[in-house]
Coordinates of C-alpha atoms in Angstrom, one line a residue:
X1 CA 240.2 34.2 109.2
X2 CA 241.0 36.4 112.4
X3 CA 244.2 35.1 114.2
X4 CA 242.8 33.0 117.2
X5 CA 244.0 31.7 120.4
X6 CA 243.3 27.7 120.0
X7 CA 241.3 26.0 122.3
X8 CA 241.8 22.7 120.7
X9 CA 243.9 21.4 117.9
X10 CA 244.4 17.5 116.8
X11 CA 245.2 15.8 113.6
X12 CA 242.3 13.7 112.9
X13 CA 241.1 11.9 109.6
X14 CA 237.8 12.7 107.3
X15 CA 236.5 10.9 104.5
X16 CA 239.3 8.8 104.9
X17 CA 242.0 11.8 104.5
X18 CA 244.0 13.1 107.0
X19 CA 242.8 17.0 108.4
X20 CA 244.0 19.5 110.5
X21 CA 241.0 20.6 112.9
X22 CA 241.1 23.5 115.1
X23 CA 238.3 25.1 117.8
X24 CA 238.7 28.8 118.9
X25 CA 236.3 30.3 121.0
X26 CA 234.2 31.5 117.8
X27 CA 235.1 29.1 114.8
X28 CA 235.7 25.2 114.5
X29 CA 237.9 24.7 110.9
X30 CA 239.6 22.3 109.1
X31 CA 241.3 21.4 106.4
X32 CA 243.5 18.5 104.4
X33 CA 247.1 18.3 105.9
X34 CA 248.3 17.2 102.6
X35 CA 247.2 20.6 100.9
X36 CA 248.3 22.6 103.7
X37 CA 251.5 21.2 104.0
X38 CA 253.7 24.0 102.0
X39 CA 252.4 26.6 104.2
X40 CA 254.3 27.9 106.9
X41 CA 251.5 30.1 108.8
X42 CA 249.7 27.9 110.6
X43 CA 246.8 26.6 110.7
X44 CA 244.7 30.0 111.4
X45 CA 245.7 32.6 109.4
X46 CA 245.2 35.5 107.0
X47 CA 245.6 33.8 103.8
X48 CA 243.2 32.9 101.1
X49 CA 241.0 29.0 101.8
X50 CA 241.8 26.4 99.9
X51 CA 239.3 24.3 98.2
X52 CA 240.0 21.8 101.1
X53 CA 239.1 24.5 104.3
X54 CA 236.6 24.7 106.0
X55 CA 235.1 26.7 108.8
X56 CA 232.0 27.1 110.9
X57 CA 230.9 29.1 113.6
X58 CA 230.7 28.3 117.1
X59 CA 227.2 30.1 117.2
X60 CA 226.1 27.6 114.1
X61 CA 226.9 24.2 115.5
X62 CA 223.8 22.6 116.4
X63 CA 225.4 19.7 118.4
X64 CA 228.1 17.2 118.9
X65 CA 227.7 14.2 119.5
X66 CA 229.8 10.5 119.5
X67 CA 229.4 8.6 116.7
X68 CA 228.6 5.2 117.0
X69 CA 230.1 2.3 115.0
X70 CA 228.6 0.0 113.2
X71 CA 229.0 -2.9 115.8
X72 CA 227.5 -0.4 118.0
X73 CA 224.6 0.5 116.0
X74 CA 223.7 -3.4 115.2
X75 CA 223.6 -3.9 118.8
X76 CA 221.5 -1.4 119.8
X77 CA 218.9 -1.3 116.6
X78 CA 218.9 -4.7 115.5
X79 CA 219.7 -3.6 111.9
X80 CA 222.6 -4.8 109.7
X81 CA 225.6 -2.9 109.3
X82 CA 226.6 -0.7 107.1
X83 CA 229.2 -0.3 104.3
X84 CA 231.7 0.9 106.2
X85 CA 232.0 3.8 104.2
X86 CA 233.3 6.2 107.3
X87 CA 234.6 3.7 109.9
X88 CA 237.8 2.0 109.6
X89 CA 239.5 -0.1 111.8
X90 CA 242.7 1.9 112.3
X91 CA 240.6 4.9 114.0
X92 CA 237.3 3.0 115.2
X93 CA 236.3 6.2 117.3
X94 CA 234.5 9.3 116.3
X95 CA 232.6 12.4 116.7
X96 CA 230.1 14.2 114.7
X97 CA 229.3 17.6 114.6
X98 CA 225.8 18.8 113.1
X99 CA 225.9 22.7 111.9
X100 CA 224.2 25.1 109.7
X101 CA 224.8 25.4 106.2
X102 CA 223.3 28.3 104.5
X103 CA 221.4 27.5 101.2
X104 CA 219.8 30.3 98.7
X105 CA 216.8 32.4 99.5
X106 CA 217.4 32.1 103.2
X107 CA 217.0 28.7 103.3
X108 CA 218.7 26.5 106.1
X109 CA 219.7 22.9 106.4
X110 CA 221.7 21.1 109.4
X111 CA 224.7 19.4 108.3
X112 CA 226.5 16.8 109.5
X113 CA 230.9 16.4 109.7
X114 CA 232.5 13.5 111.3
X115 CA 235.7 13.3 112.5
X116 CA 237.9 9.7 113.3
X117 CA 240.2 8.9 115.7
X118 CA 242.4 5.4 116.4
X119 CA 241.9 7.8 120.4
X120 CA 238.7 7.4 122.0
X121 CA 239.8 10.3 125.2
X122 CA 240.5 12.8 122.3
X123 CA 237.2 12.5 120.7
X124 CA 235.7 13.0 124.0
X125 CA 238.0 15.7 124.8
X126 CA 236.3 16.9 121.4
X127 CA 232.9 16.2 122.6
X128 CA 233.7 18.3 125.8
X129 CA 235.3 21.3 124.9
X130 CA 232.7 22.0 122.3
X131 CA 229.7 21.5 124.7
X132 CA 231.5 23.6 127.1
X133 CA 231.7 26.3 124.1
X134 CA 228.2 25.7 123.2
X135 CA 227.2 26.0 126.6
X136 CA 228.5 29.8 127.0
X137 CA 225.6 30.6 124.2
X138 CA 222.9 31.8 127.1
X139 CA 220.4 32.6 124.5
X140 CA 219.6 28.8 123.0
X141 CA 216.9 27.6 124.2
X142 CA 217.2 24.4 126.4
X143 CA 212.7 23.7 127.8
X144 CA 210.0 25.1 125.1
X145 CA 206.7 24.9 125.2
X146 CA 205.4 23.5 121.7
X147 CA 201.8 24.7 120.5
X148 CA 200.4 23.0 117.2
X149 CA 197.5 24.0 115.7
X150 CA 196.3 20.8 113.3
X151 CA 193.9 22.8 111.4
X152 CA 196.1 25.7 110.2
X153 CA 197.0 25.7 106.1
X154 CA 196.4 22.2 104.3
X155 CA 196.3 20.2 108.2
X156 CA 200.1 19.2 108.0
X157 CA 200.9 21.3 111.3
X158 CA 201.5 18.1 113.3
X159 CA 203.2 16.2 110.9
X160 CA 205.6 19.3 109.8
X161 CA 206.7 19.2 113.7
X162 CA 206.7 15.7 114.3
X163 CA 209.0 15.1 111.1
X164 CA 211.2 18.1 110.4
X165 CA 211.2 19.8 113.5
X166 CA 210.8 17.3 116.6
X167 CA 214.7 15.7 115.6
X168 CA 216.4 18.1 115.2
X169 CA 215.1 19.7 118.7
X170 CA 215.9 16.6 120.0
X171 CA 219.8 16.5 118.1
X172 CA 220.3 19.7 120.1
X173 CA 219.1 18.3 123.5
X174 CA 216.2 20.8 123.8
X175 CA 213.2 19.2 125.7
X176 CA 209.5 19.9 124.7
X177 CA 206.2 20.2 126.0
X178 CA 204.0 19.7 123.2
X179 CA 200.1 20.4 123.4
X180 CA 197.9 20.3 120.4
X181 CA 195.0 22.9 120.5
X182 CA 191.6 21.1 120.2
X183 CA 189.8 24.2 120.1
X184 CA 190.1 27.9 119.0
X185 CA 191.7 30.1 121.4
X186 CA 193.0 26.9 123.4
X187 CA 196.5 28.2 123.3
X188 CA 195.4 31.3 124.6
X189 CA 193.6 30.3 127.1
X190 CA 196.2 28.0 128.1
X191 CA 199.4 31.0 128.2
X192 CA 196.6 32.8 130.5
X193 CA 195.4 30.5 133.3
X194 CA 197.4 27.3 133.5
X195 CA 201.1 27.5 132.0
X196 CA 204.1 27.5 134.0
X197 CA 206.3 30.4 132.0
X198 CA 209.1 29.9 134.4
X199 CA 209.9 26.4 133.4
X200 CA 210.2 27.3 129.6
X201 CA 213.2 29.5 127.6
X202 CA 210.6 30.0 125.1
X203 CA 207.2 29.6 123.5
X204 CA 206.9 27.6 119.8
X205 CA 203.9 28.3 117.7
X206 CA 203.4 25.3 115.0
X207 CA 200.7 27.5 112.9
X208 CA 200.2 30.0 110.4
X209 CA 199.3 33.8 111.8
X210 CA 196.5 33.2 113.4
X211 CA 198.1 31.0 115.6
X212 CA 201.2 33.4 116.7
X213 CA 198.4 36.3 117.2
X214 CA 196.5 34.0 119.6
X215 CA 199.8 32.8 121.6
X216 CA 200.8 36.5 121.2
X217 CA 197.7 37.8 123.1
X218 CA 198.2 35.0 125.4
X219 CA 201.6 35.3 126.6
X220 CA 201.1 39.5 126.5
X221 CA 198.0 39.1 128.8
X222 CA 199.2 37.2 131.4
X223 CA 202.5 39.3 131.6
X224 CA 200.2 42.4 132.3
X225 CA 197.6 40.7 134.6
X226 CA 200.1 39.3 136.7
X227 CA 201.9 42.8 137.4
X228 CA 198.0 44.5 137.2
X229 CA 198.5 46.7 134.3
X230 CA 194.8 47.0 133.0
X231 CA 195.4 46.6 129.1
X232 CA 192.0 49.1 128.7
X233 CA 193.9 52.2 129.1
X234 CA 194.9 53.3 125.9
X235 CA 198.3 55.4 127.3
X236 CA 199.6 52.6 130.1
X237 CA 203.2 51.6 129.0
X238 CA 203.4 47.6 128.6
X239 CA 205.8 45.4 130.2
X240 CA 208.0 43.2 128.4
X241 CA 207.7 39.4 127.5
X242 CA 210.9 37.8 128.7
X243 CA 210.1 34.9 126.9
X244 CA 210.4 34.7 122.9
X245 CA 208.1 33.3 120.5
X246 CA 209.2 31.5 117.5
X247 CA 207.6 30.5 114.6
X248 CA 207.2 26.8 113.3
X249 CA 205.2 28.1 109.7
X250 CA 202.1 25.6 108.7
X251 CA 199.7 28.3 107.9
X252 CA 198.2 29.6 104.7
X253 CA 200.2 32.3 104.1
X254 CA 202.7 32.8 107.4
X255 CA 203.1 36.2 106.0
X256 CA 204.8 37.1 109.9
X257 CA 207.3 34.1 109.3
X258 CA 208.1 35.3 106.1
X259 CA 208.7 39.0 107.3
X260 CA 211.0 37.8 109.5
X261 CA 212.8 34.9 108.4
X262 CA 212.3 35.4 104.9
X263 CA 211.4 31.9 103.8
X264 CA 208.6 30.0 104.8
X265 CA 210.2 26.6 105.4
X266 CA 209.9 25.1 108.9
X267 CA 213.7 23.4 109.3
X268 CA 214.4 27.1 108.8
X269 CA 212.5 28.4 111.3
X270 CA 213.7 25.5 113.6
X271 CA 217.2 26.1 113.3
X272 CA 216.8 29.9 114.2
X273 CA 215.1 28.7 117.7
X274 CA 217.9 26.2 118.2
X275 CA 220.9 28.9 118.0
X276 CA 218.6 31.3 119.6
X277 CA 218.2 33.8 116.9
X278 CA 216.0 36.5 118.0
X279 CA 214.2 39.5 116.4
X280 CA 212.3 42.3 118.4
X281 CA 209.1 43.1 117.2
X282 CA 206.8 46.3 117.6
X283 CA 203.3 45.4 118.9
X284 CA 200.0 47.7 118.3
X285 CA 197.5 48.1 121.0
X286 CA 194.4 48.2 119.0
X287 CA 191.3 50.1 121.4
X288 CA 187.7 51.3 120.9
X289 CA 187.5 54.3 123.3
X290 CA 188.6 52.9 126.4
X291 CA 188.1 49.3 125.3
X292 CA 191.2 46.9 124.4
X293 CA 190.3 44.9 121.3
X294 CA 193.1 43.3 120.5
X295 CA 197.1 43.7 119.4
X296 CA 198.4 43.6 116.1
X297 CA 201.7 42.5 115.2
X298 CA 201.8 42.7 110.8
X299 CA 198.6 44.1 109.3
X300 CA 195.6 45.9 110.2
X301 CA 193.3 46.5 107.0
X302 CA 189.8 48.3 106.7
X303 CA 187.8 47.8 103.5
X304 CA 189.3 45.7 100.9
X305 CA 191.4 43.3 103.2
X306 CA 188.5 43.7 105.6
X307 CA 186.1 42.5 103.4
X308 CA 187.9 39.6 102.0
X309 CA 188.3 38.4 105.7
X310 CA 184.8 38.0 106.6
X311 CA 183.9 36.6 103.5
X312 CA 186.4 33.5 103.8
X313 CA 184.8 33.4 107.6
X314 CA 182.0 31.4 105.7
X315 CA 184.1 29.1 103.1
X316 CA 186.4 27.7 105.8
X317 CA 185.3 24.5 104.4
X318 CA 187.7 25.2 101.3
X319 CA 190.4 25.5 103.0
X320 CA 193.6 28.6 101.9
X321 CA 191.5 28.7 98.0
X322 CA 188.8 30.5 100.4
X323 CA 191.0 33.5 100.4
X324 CA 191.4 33.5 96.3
X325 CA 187.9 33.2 96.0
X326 CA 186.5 35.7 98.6
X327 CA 189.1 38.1 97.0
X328 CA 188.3 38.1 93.7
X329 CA 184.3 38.4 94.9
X330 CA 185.7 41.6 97.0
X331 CA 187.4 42.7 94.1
X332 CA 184.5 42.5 91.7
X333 CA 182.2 44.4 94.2
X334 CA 184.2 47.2 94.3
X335 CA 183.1 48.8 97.4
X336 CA 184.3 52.2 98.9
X337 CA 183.7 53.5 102.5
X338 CA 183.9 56.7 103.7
X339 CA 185.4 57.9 107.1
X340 CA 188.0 60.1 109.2
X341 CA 190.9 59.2 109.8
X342 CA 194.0 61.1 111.9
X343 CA 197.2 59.9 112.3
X344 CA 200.7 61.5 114.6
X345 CA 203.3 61.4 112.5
X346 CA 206.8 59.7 113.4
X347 CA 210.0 61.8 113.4
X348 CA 212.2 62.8 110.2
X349 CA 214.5 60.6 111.2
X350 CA 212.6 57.0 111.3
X351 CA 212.9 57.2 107.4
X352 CA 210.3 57.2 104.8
X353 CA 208.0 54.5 103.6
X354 CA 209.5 55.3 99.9
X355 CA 212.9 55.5 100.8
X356 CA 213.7 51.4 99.8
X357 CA 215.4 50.5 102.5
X358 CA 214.2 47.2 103.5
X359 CA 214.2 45.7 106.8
X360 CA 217.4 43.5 107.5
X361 CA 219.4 42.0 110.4
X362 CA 221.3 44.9 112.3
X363 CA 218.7 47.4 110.9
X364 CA 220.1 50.8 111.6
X365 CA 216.5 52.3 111.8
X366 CA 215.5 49.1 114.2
X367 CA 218.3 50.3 116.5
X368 CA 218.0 54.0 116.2
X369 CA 217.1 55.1 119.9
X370 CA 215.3 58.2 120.2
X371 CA 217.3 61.8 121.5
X372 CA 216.2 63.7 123.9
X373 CA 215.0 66.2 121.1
X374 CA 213.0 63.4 119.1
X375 CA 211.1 62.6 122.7
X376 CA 210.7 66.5 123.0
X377 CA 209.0 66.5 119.5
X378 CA 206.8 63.8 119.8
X379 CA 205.6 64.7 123.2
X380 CA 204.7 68.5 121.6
X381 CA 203.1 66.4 119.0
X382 CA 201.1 64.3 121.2
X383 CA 199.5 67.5 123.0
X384 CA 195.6 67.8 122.6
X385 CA 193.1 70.4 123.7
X386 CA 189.5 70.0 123.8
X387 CA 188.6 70.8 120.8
X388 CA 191.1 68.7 119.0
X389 CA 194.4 67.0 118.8
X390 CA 197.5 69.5 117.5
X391 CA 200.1 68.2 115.6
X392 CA 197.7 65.8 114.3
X393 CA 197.1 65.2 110.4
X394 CA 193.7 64.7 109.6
X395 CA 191.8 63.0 106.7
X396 CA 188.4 62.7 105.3
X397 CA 187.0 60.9 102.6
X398 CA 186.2 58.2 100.8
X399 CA 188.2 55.0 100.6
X400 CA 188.4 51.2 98.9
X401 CA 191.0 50.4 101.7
X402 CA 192.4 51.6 104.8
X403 CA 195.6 49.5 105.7
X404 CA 198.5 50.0 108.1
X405 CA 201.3 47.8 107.9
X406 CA 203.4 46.8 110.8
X407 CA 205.9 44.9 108.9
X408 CA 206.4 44.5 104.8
X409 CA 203.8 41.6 105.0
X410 CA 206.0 39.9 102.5
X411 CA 204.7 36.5 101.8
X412 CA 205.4 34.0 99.0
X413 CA 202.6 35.9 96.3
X414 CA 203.6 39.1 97.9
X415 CA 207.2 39.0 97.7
X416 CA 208.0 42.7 98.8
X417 CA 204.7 42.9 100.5
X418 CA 202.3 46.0 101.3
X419 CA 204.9 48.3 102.5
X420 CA 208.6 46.7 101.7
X421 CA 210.3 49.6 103.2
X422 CA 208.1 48.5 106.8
X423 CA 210.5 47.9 109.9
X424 CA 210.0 45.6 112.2
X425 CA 211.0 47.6 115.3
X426 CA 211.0 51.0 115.1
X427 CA 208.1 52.1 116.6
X428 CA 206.1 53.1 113.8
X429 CA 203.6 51.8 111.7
X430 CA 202.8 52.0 107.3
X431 CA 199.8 53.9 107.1
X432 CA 198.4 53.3 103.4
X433 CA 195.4 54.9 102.1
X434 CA 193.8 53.7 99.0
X435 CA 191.1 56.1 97.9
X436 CA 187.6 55.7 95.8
X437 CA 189.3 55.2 92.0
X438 CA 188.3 52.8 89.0
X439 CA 188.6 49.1 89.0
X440 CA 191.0 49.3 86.6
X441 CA 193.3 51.4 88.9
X442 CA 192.4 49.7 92.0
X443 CA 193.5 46.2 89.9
X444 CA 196.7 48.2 89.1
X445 CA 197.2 48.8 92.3
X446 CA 196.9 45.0 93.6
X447 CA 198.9 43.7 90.7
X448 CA 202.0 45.9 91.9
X449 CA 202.6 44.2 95.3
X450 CA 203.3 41.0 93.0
X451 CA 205.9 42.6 90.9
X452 CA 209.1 45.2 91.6
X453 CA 207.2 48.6 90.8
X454 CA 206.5 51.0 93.6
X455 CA 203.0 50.2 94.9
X456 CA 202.6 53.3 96.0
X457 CA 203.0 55.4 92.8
X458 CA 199.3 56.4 92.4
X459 CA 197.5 59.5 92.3
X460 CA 194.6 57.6 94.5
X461 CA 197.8 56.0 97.1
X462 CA 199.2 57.7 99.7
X463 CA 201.5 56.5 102.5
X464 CA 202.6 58.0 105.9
X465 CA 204.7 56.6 108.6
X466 CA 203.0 56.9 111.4
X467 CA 203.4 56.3 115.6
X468 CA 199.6 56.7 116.5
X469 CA 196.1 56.6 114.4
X470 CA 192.5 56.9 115.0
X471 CA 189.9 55.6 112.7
X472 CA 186.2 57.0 112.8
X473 CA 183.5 55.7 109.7
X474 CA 181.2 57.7 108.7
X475 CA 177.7 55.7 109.2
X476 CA 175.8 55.1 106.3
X477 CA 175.4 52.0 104.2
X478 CA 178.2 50.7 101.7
X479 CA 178.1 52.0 98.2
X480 CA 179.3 50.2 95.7
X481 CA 181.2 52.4 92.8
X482 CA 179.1 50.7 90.2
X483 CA 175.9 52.7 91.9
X484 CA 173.7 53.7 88.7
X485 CA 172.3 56.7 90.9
X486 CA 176.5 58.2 90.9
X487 CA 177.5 57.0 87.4
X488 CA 174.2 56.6 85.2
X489 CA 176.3 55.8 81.8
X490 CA 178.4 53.0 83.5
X491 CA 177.3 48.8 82.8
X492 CA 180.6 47.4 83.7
X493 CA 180.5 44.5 86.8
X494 CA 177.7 44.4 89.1
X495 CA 178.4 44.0 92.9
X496 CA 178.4 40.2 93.7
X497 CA 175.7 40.7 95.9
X498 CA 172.3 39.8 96.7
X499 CA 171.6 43.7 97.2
X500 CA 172.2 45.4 93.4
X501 CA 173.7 48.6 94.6
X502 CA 175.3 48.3 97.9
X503 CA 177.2 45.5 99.7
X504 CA 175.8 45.0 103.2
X505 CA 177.8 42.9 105.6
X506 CA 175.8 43.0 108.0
X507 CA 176.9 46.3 109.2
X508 CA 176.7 50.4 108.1
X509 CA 180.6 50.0 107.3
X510 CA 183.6 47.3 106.2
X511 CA 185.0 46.0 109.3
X512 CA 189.0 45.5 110.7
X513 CA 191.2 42.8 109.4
X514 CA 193.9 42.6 112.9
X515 CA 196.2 39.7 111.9
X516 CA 194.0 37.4 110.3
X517 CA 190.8 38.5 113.2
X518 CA 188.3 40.5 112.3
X519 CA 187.6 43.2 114.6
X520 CA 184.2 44.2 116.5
X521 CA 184.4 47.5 115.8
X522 CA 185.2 49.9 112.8
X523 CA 186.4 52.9 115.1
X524 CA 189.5 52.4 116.8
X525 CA 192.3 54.1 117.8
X526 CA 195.9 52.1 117.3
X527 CA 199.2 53.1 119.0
X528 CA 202.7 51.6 119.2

């Protein structure tokens, strides 16, 4: 541990056992005074921990609070005292302070340390000095506004927040405004017409995806109608949110959540918002000509994931096993769609899709800022005549899916996700093409997000890392591979359709998967 100036140091007693406590401006430790003893250093110092140490950071103390005895307690509750396991009558005050303990697989859990005194003005000295500490953290939280959607995953949203997360929000003296959506889009709505941003630190989705995409739009919309950018214009730079979103997961698959946190476990999540961790995100602006549709945050997918979206639309009634059954239905049709597609790509120097380097905390890509020379390139690569874009890649043909990833999409049954190597916030976007192949490949193909080999090592798979993308389909009727007119001496699966050799949606093409949303148009054109 770094040599610190002191703040604070007493000898108080834990579990009964005299320690040795110290505050800095950045750590609170202590440890037994009977192990220490033989060493002459001091209390902070270079030397290896005993078993007996222990340290936390400022930044990971939830709160501190004074303990109550058991006199106390039975006064105010009613209930009968305790054991007096902790309390003892030579040092009938104390303090408790509640901090983060860091578990495996990113997993969190508040923990709780008291400390006795025979002093009460030294535990409230205590109490003081690390509020006063705490309170130099600018970017906790103190107001939220709370949205929970009840119907999201298996229906547990409200009792996930009222049970895990509403105490400890409460533990760290953070006051919420909690509304519960009664209708789709309520949230939206909501952020847009009626909310008061300016008495709130932040905005709290209690949801799966579906439910941060629709307080996403919500919050991003009113930020650009009240300053009157006109979200229509494809090339019109967006202002900033000053407020931050954070993510209470309830959902089906909370793949964003999982992407970002890396665990899909709402104490978790809640103890990032309390210390005020925070993560910058890239946002896609998703348009039809000169027509916003909507913004993407994780994955945008034509074709496959398309396809399983609108046909879980009708088995909502099932619940998340929709999604299992509407994919192996997709999967058994088989269905390939033809189209254009052209795509800009990003600079040498964002990194490559292949390259395994995953997405972490104090991502070196995430904070690369671009030169002079790499805006130089990109604007030559962004000229256009009018016969066509130069610098611009171009692709026709036919394809079972069309998907560009924003972030890895990791999620529990997707570990690594569609494109592990994905950033968050670099400014680009995954662009995966899955072309016309067997069933057999294509199941390959699907089978490989689950496990550790490269997804992308296909002859049918290609991957570019892209800044900008159009999308035009070709307009014809969807063909399923299994057409007896294409491949006479095939009598594999049938399409799982009324129709026996194409797969009609209601449309001439697949249609957009945009977070969970299905999009009302198949040609778009997406930017960062």
């Amino acid at each position: 541990m770094d040599q610190q100036a002191r703040l604070l140091s007493s000898q108080l007693v834990h579990k009964r056992r005299q320690v040795e406590v110290a505050l800095t401006c950045g750590v609170l430790a202590w440890r037994e005074i009977e192990r220490s003893a033989r060493r002459s250093c001091g209390f902070l110092n270079n030397g290896p921990k005993t078993a007996s140490s222990h340290a936390v950071q400022v930044g990971e103390i939830v709160a501190v609070l004074k303990t109550k005895n058991a006199d106390e307690d039975y006064a105010e509750t009613g209930r009968s005292p305790k054991k007096a396991k902790h309390h003892s009558p030579l040092y009938p005050f104390a303090f408790t302070v509640s901090y983060i303990r860091r578990r495996r697989q990113h997993q969190w859990r508040c923990r709780d340390v008291t400390f006795h005194s025979a002093n009460e003005g030294l535990c409230d000295q205590w109490i003081q000095v690390i509020n006063e500490q705490l309170s130099l953290l600018t970017d906790r939280p103190k107001s939220l506004l709370v949205y929970i959607n009840p119907c999201a995953g298996k229906q547990r949203g409200k009792r996930i927040y009222e049970r895990k997360v509403a105490p400890l929000f409460s533990r760290a003296c953070i006051s919420a405004d909690v509304i519960v959506t009664e209708r789709v889009n309520h949230a939206r709505d909501h952020l847009n017409t009626e909310a008061n941003l300016d008495k709130y630190d932040g905005i709290v989705c209690v949801g799966g995806d579906g439910m941060f995409s629709e307080i996403l739009h919500g919050l991003v919309t009113r930020i650009q109608t009240d300053n009157g950018v006109d979200q229509n214009q494809q090339d019109v730079k967006l202002l900033p949110c000053g407020l931050r979103i954070g993510i209470i997961p309830a959902g089906s698959t909370d793949c964003i959540c999982f992407a970002t946190v890396g665990t899909n476990d709402p104490v978790t999540s809640a103890l990032h918002v309390i210390v005020g961790d925070s993560q910058p995100m890239d946002v896609c602006s998703v348009h039809h000509d000169d027509v916003f549709l909507r913004y993407s945050v994780s994955l945008l997918g034509y074709g496959f994931y398309g396809d399983v979206l609108t046909d879980s639309q009708k088995k909502r009634y099932l619940g998340p096993a929709r999604y299992d059954l509407s994919g192996v239905k997709t999967f058994l049709s088989h269905n390939y769609y033809e189209g254009t597609i052209s795509f800009l790509l990003a600079e040498n120097n964002i990194g490559d899709p292949r390259d395994k380097l995953q997405c972490r905390s104090g991502c070196h890509v995430c904070q690369h800022k671009p030169s002079s020379k790499d805006v130089q390139w990109e604007m030559s690569q962004e000229t256009s005549d009018k016969d066509g874009r130069v610098g611009w890649s171009v692709i026709r043909g036919k394809f079972i899916a069309i998907n560009a990833a924003s972030m890895s999409c990791a999620c529990p049954r997707s570990p690594k996700g569609l494109s592990p190597s994905a950033h968050l916030a670099d400014g680009t976007t995954d662009l995966i093409l899955v072309r016309k192949c067997s069933r057999l490949d294509f199941l390959r193909h699907l089978v490989r997000h689950t496990n550790k080999e490269d997804q992308f090592d296909h002859s049918f798979v290609e991957v570019h890392r892209v800044r900008r993308f159009c999308f035009q389909p070709q307009r014809h009727e969807v063909v399923s591979l299994e057409d007896p007119i294409e491949s006479p001496k095939k009598t594999g699966f049938r399409p799982v359709c009324s129709a026996q050799t194409t797969c009609d949606y209601g449309t001439s093409c697949s249609s957009w998967n945009c977070d969970g949303e299905i999009l009302p148009r198949a040609a778009i054109q997406v930017r960062k």
